[in-house]
Amino acid sequence: KAGVTQTPRYLIKTRGQQVTLSCSPISGHRSVSWYQQTPGQGLQFLFEYFSETQRNKGNFPGRFSGRQFSNSRSEMNVSTLELGDSALYLCASSLTDSEGAFFGRGTRLTVV
Amino acid sequence: AQSVSQHNHHVILSEAASLELGCNYSYGGTVNLFWYVQYPGQHLQLLLKYFSGDPLVKGIKGFEAEFIKSKFSFNLRKPSVQWSDTAEYFCAVWNSGGYQKVTFGTGTKLQVIP
């Protein structure tokens, strides 16, 4: 079956702009989580959506937001981009807690 | 707040050497524990997981991990590493009590020398 798909793979944005990233989970998975990966901070949890509801949220400012659609596809939005937002953004989907998460290849965001 | 510590940031081993990567977590409730691997240029992949039952879990590619509840540890082991095991390894804790929140360790880069 198809894995987790993230689009686009690469993005270059200017400070102050906003960006929307997309994630299509594995078919049947209703939980979608987003992570930010940077060399300095490692993998940090952004938020998790389950059945269109945000179930949990990490310690990121309100500029980072997300949503999930009825088909479980999810989008993440970052407004008023800052240079420090440059990172690899990973999406993961899961069926249950015990299954673990399946990750996409990520979207590499560069803010200039 | 829960946290995950991976004390080894960079490990260099020769082929056939034994591997043990440490992972300690802090959380008093019920947790699910995972090890993920990220090979160079590839996405994160699940290596193994502990949910309940036998604390010694076996994963793919000959890896295993032991959950020691009293030590809040979930160390990853492999008896004999191969060059192809060169990758970054992440320990993760899922809080299964109420909110499904996950915390990752900072990762351990393993370099296996042929």
mmCIF file of C-alpha atoms in Angstrom, chain B residues 32-70:
data_model
loop_
_atom_site.group_PDB
_atom_site.id
_atom_site.type_symbol
_atom_site.label_atom_id
_atom_site.label_comp_id
_atom_site.label_asym_id
_atom_site.label_seq_id
_atom_site.Cartn_x
_atom_site.Cartn_y
_atom_site.Cartn_z
ATOM 1 C CA ASN B 32 4.573 2.857 24.372
ATOM 2 C CA LEU B 33 8.230 2.757 23.351
ATOM 3 C CA PHE B 34 9.708 2.794 19.889
ATOM 4 C CA TRP B 35 12.988 2.858 18.088
ATOM 5 C CA TYR B 36 13.133 4.468 14.667
ATOM 6 C CA VAL B 37 15.978 4.456 12.184
ATOM 7 C CA GLN B 38 16.834 6.965 9.509
ATOM 8 C CA TYR B 39 19.255 5.733 6.877
ATOM 9 C CA PRO B 40 21.172 8.401 4.945
ATOM 10 C CA GLY B 41 18.853 10.161 2.555
ATOM 11 C CA GLN B 42 15.840 8.130 3.583
ATOM 12 C CA HIS B 43 12.793 8.682 5.750
ATOM 13 C CA LEU B 44 12.281 7.533 9.289
ATOM 14 C CA GLN B 45 11.377 3.875 9.603
ATOM 15 C CA LEU B 46 10.054 1.922 12.532
ATOM 16 C CA LEU B 47 12.669 -0.498 13.848
ATOM 17 C CA LEU B 48 10.795 -2.026 16.753
ATOM 18 C CA LYS B 49 8.215 -1.254 19.379
ATOM 19 C CA TYR B 50 7.152 -2.159 22.872
ATOM 20 C CA PHE B 51 3.528 -1.924 23.854
ATOM 21 C CA SER B 52 3.057 -4.575 26.536
ATOM 22 C CA GLY B 53 4.017 -8.140 27.392
ATOM 23 C CA ASP B 54 7.527 -9.540 26.953
ATOM 24 C CA PRO B 55 9.950 -6.717 27.763
ATOM 25 C CA LEU B 56 12.467 -8.077 25.261
ATOM 26 C CA VAL B 57 11.277 -7.124 21.829
ATOM 27 C CA LYS B 58 12.771 -8.074 18.508
ATOM 28 C CA GLY B 59 12.674 -5.855 15.490
ATOM 29 C CA ILE B 60 13.822 -5.898 11.923
ATOM 30 C CA LYS B 61 17.378 -6.516 10.743
ATOM 31 C CA GLY B 62 18.461 -8.339 13.905
ATOM 32 C CA PHE B 63 17.814 -5.475 16.316
ATOM 33 C CA GLU B 64 16.285 -5.994 19.725
ATOM 34 C CA ALA B 65 15.471 -3.810 22.703
ATOM 35 C CA GLU B 66 14.776 -4.453 26.335
ATOM 36 C CA PHE B 67 12.268 -2.488 28.359
ATOM 37 C CA ILE B 68 13.354 -2.199 31.993
ATOM 38 C CA LYS B 69 10.541 -0.441 33.778
ATOM 39 C CA SER B 70 12.445 0.082 37.033
#
